[in-house]
Coordinates of C-alpha atoms in Angstrom, one line a residue:
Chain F
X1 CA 156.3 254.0 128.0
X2 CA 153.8 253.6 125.4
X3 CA 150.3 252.0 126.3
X4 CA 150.1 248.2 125.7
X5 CA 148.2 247.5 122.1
X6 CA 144.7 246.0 122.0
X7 CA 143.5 243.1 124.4
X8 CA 142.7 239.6 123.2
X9 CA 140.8 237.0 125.6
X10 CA 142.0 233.6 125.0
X11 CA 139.1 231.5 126.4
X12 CA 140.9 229.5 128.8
X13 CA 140.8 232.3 131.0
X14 CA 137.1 232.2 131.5
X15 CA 137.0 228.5 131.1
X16 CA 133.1 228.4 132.4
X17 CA 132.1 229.8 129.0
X18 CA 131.6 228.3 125.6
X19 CA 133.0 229.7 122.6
X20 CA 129.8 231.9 121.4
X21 CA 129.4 233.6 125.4
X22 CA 133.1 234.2 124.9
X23 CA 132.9 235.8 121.4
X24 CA 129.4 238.1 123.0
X25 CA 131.4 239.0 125.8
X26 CA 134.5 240.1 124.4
X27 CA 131.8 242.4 122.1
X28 CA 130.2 243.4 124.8
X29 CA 133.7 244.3 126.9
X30 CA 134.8 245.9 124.0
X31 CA 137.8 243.6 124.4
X32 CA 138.7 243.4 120.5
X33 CA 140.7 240.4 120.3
X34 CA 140.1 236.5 121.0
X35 CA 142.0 233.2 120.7
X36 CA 140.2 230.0 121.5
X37 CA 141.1 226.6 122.7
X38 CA 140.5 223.7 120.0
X39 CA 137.8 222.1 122.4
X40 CA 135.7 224.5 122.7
X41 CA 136.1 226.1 119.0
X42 CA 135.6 222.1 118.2
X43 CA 132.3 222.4 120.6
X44 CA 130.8 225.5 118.6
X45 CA 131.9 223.8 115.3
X46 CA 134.4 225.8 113.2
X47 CA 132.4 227.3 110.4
X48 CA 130.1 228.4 112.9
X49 CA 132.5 229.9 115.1
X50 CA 134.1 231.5 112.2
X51 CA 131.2 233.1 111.3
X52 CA 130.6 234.6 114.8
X53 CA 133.9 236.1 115.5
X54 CA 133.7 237.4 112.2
X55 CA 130.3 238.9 112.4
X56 CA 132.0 240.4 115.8
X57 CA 134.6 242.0 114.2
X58 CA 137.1 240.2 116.3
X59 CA 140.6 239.6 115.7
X60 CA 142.2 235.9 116.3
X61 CA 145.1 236.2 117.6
X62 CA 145.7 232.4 117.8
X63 CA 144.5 229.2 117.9
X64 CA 145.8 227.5 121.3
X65 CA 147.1 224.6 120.7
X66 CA 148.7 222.4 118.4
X67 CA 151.5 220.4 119.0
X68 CA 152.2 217.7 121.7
X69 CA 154.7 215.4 119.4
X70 CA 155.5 213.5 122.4
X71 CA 152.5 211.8 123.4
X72 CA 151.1 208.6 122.5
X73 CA 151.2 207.5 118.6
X74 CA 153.5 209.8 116.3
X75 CA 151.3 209.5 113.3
X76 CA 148.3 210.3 114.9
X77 CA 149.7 213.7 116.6
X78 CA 150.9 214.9 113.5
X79 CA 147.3 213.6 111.7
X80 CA 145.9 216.0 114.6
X81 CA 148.4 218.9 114.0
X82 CA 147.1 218.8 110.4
X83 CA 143.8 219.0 112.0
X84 CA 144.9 222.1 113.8
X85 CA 145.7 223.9 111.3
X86 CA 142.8 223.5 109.0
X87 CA 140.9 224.9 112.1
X88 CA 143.4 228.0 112.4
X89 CA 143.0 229.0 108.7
X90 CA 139.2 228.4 108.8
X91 CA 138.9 231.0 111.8
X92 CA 141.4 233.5 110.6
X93 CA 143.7 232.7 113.6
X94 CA 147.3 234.9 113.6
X95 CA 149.0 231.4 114.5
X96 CA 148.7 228.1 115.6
X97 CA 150.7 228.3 119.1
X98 CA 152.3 225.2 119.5
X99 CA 152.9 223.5 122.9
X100 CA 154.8 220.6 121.9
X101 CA 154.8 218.1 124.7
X102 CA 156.8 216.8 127.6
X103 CA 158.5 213.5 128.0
X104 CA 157.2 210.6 126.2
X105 CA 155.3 208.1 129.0
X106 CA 158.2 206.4 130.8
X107 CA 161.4 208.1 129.3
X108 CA 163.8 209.6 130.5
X109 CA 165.5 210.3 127.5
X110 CA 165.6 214.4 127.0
X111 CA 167.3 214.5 123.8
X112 CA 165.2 212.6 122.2
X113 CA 161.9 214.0 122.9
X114 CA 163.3 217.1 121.7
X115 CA 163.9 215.4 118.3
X116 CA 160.9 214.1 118.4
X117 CA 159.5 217.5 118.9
X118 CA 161.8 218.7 115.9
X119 CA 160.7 215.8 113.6
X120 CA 157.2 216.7 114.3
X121 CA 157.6 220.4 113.5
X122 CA 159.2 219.1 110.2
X123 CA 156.4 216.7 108.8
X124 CA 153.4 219.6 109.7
X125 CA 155.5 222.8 108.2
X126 CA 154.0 221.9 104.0
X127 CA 150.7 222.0 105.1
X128 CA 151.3 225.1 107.6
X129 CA 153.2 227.1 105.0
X130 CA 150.6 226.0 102.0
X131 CA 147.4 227.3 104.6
X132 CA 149.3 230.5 105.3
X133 CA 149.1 229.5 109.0
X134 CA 152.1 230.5 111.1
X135 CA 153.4 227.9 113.8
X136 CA 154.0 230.0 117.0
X137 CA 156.5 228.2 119.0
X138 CA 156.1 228.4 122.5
X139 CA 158.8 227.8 124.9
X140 CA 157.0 227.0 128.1
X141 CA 158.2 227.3 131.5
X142 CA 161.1 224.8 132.6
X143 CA 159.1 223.6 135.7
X144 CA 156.4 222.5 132.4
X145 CA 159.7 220.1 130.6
X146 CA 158.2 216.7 132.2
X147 CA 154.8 216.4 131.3
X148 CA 154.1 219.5 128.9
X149 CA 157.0 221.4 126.9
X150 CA 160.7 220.1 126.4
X151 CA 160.8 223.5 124.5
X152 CA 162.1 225.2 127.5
X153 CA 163.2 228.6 126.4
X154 CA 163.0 231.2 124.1
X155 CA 166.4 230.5 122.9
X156 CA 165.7 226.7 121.8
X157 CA 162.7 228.0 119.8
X158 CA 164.3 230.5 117.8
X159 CA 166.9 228.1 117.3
X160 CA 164.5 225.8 115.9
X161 CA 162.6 228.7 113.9
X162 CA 166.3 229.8 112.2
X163 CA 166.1 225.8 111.0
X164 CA 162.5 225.5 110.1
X165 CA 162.1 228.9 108.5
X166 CA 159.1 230.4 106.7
X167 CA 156.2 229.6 108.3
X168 CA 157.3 229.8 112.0
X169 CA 157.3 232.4 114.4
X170 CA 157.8 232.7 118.7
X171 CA 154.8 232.8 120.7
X172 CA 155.9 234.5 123.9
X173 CA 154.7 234.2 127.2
X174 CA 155.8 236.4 129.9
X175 CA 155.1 233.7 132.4
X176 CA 157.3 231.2 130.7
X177 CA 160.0 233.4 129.9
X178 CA 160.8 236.2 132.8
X179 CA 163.2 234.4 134.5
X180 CA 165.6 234.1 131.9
X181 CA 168.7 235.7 132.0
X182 CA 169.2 235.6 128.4
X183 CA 166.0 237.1 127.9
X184 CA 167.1 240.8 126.3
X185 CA 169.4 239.1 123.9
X186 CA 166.7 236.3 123.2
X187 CA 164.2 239.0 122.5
X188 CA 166.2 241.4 120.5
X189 CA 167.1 238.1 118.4
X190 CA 163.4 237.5 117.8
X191 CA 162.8 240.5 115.9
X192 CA 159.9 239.7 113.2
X193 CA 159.7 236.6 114.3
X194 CA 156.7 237.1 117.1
X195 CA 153.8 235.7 116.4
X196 CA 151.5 236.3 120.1
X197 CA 151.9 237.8 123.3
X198 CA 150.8 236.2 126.1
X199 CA 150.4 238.1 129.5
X200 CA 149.2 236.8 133.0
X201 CA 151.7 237.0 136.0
X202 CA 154.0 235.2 138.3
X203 CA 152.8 235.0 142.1
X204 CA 155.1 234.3 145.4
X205 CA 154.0 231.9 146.1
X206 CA 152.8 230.0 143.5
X207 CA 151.2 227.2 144.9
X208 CA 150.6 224.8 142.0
X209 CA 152.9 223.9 138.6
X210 CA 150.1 224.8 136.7
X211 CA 147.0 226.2 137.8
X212 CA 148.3 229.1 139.8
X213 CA 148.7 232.0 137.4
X214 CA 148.2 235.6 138.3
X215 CA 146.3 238.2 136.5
X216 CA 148.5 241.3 135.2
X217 CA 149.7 243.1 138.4
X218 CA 149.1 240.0 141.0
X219 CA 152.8 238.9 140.7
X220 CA 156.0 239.9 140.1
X221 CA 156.7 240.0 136.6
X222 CA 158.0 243.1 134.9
X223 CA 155.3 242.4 131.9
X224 CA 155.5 246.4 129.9
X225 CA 159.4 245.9 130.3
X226 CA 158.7 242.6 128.2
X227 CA 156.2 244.6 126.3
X228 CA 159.0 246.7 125.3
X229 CA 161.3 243.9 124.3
X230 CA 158.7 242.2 122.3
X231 CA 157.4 246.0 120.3
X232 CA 161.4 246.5 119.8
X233 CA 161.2 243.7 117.6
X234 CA 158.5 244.3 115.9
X235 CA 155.5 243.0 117.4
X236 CA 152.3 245.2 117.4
X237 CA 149.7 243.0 118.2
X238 CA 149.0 243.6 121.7
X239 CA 148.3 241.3 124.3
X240 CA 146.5 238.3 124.8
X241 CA 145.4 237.7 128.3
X242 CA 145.7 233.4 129.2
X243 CA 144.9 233.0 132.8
X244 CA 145.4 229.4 133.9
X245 CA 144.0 229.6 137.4
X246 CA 141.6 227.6 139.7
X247 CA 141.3 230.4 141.7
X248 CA 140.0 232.7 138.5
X249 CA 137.6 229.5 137.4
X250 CA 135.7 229.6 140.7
X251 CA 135.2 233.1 140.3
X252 CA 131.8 234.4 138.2
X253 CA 133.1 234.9 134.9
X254 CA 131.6 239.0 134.6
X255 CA 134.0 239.6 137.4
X256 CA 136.9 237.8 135.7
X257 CA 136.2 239.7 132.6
X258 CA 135.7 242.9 134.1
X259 CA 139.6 242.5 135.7
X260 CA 140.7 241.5 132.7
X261 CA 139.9 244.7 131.2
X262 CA 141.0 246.6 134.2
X263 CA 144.6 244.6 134.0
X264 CA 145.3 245.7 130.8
X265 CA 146.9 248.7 132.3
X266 CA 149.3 246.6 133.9
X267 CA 150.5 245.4 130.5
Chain M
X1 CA 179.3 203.7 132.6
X2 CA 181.1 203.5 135.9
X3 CA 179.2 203.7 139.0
X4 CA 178.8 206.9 141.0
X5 CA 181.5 208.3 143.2
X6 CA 181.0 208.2 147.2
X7 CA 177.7 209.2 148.6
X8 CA 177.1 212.3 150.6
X9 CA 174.4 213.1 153.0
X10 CA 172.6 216.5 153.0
X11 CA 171.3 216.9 156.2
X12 CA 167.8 218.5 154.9
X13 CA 167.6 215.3 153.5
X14 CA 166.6 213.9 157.3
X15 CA 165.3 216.9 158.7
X16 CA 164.5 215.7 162.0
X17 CA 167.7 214.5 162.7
X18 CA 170.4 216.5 164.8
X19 CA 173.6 216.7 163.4
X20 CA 175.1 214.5 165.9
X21 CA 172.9 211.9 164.9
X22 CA 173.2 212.0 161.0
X23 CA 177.1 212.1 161.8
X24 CA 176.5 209.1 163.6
X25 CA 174.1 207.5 161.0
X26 CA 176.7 208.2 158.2
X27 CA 179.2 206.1 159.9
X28 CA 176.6 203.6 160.9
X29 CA 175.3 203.1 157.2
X30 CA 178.7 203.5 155.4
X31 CA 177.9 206.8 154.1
X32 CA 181.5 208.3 153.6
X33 CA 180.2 212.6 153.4
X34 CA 178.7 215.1 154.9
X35 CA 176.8 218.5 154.3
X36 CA 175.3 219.9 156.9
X37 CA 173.1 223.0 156.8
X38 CA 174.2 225.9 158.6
X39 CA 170.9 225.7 161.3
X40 CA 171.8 222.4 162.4
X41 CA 176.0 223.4 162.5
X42 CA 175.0 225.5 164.8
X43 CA 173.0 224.3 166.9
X44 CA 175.5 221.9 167.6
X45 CA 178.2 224.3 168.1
X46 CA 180.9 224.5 164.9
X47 CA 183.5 223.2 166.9
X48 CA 181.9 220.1 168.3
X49 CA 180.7 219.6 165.0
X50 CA 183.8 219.9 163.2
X51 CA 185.8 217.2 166.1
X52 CA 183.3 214.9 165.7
X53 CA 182.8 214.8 161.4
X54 CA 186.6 214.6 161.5
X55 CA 186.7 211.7 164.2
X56 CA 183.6 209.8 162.0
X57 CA 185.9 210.3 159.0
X58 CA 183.5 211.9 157.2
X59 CA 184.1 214.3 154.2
X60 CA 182.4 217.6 154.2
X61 CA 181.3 218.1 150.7
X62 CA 180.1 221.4 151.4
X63 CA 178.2 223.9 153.8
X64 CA 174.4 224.7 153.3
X65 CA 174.1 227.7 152.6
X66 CA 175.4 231.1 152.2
X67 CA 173.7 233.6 149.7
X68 CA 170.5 235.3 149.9
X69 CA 171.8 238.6 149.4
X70 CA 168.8 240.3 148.2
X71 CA 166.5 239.4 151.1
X72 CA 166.7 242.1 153.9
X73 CA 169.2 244.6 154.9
X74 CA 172.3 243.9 152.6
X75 CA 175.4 245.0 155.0
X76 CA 173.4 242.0 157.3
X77 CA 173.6 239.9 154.8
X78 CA 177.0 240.0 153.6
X79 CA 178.4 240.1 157.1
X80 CA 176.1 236.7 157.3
X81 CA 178.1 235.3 154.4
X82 CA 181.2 236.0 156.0
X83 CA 180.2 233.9 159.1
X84 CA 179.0 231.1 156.8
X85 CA 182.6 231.3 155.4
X86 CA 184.0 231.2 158.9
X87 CA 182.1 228.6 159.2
X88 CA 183.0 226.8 156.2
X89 CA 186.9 226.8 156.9
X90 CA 185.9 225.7 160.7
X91 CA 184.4 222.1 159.5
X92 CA 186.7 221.6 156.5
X93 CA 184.1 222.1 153.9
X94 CA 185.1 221.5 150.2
X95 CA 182.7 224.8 149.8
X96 CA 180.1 226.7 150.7
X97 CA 176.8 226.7 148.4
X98 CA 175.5 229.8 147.7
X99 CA 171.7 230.3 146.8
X100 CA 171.5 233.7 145.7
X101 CA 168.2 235.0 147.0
X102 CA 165.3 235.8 144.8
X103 CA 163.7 239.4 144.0
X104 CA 163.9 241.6 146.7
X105 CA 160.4 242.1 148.9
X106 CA 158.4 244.5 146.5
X107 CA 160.2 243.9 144.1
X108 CA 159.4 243.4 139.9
X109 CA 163.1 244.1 138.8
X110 CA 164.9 241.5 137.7
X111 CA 167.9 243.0 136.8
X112 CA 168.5 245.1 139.3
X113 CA 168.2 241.5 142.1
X114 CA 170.9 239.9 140.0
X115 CA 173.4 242.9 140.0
X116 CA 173.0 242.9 144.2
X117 CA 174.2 239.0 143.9
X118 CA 177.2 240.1 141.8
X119 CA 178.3 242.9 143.9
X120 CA 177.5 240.5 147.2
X121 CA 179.7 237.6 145.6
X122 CA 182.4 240.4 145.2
X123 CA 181.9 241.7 148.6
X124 CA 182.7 238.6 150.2
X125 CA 185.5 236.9 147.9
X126 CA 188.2 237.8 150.0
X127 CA 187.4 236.6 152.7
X128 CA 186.5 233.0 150.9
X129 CA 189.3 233.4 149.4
X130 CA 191.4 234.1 152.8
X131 CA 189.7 231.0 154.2
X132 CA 190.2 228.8 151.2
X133 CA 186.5 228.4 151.2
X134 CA 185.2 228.1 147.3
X135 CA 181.7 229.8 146.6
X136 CA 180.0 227.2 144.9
X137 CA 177.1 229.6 143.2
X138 CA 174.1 227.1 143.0
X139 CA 172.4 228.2 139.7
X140 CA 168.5 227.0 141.1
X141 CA 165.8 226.0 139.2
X142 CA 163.6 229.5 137.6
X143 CA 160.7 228.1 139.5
X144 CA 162.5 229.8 142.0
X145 CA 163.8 232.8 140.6
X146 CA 160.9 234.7 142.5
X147 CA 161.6 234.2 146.4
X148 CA 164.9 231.9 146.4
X149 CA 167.3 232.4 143.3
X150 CA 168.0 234.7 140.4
X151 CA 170.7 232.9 140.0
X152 CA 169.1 230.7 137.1
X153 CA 171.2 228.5 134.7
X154 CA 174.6 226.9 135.1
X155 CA 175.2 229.6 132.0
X156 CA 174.5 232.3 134.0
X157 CA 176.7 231.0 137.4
X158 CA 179.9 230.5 135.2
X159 CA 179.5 234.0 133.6
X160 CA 179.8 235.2 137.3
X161 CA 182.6 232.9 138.0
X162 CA 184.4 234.5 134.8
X163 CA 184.2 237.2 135.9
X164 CA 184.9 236.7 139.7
X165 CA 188.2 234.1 139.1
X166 CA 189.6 232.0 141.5
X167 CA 187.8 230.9 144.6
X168 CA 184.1 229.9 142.7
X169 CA 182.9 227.4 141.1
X170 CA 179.6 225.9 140.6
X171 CA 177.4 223.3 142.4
X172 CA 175.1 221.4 140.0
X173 CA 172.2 220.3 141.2
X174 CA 170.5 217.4 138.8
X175 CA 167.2 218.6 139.7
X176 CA 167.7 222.6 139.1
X177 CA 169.5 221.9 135.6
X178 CA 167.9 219.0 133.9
X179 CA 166.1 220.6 131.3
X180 CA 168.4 222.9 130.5
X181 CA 168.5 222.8 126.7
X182 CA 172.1 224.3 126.7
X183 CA 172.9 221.8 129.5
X184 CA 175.4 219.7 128.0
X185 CA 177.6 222.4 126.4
X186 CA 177.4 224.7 129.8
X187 CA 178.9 221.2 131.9
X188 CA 181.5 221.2 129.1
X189 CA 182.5 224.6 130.1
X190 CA 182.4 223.8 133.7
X191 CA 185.4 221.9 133.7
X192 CA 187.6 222.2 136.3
X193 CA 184.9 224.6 138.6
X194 CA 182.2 222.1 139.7
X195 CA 182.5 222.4 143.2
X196 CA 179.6 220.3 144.4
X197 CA 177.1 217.4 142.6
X198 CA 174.1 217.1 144.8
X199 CA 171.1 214.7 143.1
X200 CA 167.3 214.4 143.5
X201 CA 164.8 213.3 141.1
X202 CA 161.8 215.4 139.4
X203 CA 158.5 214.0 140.0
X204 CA 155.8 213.4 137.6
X205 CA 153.6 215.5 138.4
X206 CA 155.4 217.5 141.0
X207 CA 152.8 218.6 143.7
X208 CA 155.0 221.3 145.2
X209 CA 157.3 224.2 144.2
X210 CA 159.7 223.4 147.2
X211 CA 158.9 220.7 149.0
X212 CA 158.0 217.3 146.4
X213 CA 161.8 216.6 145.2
X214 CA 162.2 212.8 144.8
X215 CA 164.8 209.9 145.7
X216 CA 167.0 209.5 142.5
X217 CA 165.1 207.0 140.8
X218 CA 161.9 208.3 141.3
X219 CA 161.5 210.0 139.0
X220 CA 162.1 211.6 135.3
X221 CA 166.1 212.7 135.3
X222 CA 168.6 210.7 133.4
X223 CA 171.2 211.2 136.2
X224 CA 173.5 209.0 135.5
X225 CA 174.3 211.2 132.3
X226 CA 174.4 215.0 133.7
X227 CA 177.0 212.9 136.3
X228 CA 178.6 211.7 133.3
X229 CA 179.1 215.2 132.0
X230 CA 180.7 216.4 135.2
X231 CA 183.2 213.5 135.1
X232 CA 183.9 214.7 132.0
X233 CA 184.5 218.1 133.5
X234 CA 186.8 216.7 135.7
X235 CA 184.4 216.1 139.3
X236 CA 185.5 213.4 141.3
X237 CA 183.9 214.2 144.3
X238 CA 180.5 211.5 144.6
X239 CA 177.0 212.7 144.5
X240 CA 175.5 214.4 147.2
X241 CA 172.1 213.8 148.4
X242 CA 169.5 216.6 149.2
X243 CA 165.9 216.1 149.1
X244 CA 163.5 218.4 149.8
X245 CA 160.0 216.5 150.6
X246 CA 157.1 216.8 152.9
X247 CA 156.9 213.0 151.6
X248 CA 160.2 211.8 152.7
X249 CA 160.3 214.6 155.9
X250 CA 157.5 212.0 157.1
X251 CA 159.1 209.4 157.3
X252 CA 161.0 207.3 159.9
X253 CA 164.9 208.5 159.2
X254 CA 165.9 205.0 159.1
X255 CA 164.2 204.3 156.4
X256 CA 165.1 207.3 154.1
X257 CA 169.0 206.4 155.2
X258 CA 168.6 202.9 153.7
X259 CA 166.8 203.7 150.7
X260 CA 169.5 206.7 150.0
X261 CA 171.8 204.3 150.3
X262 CA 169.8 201.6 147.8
X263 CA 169.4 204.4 145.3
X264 CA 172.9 205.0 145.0
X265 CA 172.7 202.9 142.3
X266 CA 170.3 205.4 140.3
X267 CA 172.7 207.9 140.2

C-alpha cells in the first residue's frame, strides 16, 4: 500500500493554541497542511490569518464548520452559513465542512430536521457555488444524530450531493463512517466527489460520545483500508488529523504535535 | 394511532431482581411477557423457570441472548449458541436474540468479524430450526460495532436473513435503529420477519455508551412511529422493555416496575 498523502492539523486537535501558534507550529513540524475552526480563525481575524498561512506556505484543507440548520432561528443559521463561507474563500480553504445539526430543541420529529437540513443546504448553495467554495458534507457518527448531525451516513450525503450538485462534495471521517457496512459501495459511489479526509481512531472503550477520540493507531479502525477507498476515488489530498479528545487537551501541545506527526504512518 | 400491544419485561431492565421475582412482579403489576436473560434462566434452573413463566401465564417474547461469535474460541461459542437454543425451546421463547459480537480481541478487520457471524448463524440454524427457535439477529447500534455488534443496521440483518431463509428474523430495537436514515424503507422490507420490538429511549446528552438508555419517554425517539412501521410489517407481538442504565439499575425495582408500566403509554 501506498504511503498516506501529506498531513494537515485541524486546530481542534491542539485546542490550547491560537490560530497563529498553530500556523508556526505546523511550519515548524513541517506538517504542510491546516484547517482551522471559525472561532479561533474569527480570533486571529481572517485577513490576518490569511496572510499567515499564506506566508507559511500552508495548504487549507478546510474550514471546520458550517452548518447547524437545526438550531435556534433558521434565518440567522443560514445569515451565519453565508458568513462561513466568505471566511473559507478569504483563507483559501479546500471546503467548508459542514456539520449540520441534530434535533431541533424539543423535537422528536427526525424527518423533519433532515428537511430542515436539506432546505438549509438549498438557500446557502448561490453564494457557495458563486465564491468557488465547496460544501463538504459530513455524515457524522449515528451516536452524534441527537444533538449534532441528523446526516448520519455516507450514503444520506451523497444522496443529498447527487440533488444539490455542483458545489458539493463528501467530507469523510473515518471515525464517523467505519462501521458501516455499506461503506465500500458508499465509497466507490463517492468517486470525485471527496472533498477532506479526516483521520483519528475509534477506541474500546470509548468512554464519552464525544470527547474520546484516539489518535491514528490507538483504536481499532482500519484507517489506510479507508485511505484506499477514499484514493480509489479520486481523492489525493491526504489527511487531516481532528482529534476531539480531553485526554489529548490535557496533554502539552509539543507532545500532541510531535504524535501527530509520528501517527501519520498509521494513516 | 392505536395504543401499543402488550408489555414485556426485559429482565436487565431490573437487574437486581431474580427471575422468580420479576415473574412474580409481572403477574403482580399486570405485565402479560417475559424475557429473561440467559444468566438469570439459569440461575434459576431452565426448568423451574419454564413451570413457573407458564403457571404466571406469562409470554416469553424472547431469550437474551445468543451471539457473540467472534469473542473467544469459536467452536465454544457456537456450541454456546446451541445451549441458548436449547434453552430457548425449554421456556417457550418466541426467539432467541442474537447480538453478534464485535471485532475480535486484536482485531482492526471489519470484514473479516462480520463473515465469522455469517458462518456462526449458519453453523447453528439447524439446530434453531430443529427446535423451532427463530434467531432474531439484533442489528445494534454502530456505537457498538467495536466490542458488542458488527451486526449494524436493520439493512444489513435482513441481508443475512435472505440469505439464511426460514428460522430468522429480526428484533428491532427503537433505540439501535432510530436514526437510521434508511429506516423506514428497511421496516417495510421487514415484513413478516420482525421477531422481537424491545423499546428504550435516547437521552439528550447520553452520558454512557452502554449503560445511559432511557424510559420510553425520556427521551428523543418518536416511538410510537418506528412501532407504527412494524405494525405495518405485520408485528403483533407488544413492545418489550430493556433498559440498560446505571440510573434506573439504582433504583428501588418497585419503582422502575410502575413507571414501565406508566410509560407504556409513550410507546
Amino acid at each position: 500500500m501506498k504511503p498516506p498523502g501529506p498531513l494537515s492539523l485541524n486546530t481542534i486537535t491542539v485546542k490550547a493554541l491560537s490560530l497563529a501558534q498553530c500556523i508556526e507550529a505546523c511550519a515548524r513540524h513541517g506538517i504542510p497542511g491546516i484547517a482551522p475552526w471559525r472561532d479561533v480563525l474569527q480570533a486571529m481575524g481572517t485577513q490576518a490569518a490569511a496572510k499567515h498561512i499564506r506566508d507559511a506556505g500552508l495548504r487549507v484543507t478546510g474550514l471546520c464548520r458550517g452548518g447547524m440548520f437545526t438550531l435556534g432561528d433558521r434565518a440567522a443559521a443560514i445569515e451565519d452559513n453565508r458568513r462561513a463561507i466568505e471566511e473559507a474563500h478569504a483563507i483559501g480553504a479546500d471546503c467548508l465542512v459542514m456539520v449540520c445539526g441534530g434535533l431541533p430543541q424539543g423535537s422528536k420529529d427526525l424527518p423533519a430536521a433532515r428537511e430542515i437540513v436539506r432546505e438549509g443546504l438549498h438557500a446557502i448553495l448561490p453564494e457557495a457555488r458563486a465564491a468557488g467554495v465547496t460544501l463538504a458534507l459530513e455524515p457524522l457518527h449515528p451516536m452524534t444524530c441527537a444533538d449534532r448531525s441528523v446526516l448520519s451516513t455516507l450514503g444520506q450525503a451523497l444522496d443529498l450531493c447527487d440533488e444539490l450538485g455542483a458545489g458539493t462534495g463528501v467530507a469523510v471521517d473515518v471515525y464517523h463512517v467505519w462501521w458501516d457496512p455499506d461503506l465500500a459501495r458508499q465509497m466507490a459511489r463517492a468517486k470525485g466527489r471527496i472533498a477532506a479526509f479526516h483521520v483519528c481512531d475509534w477506541k474500546v472503550p470509548t468512554a464519552d460520545l464525544v470527547l474520546d477520540r484516539g489518535l491514528p493507531g490507538e483504536g481499532v479502525i482500519d484507517i489506510p483500508a479507508i485511505r484506499a477507498m477514499a484514493e480509489a476515488s479520486g481523492w489525493t489530498g491526504g489527511v487531516e488529523v481532528e482529534i476531539l479528545s480531553s485526554h489529548w487537551w490535557a496533554q502539552d501541545p509539543e507532545h500532541v504535535l510531535r504524535e501527530v506527526k509520528a501517527r501519520h504512518a498509521f494513516c
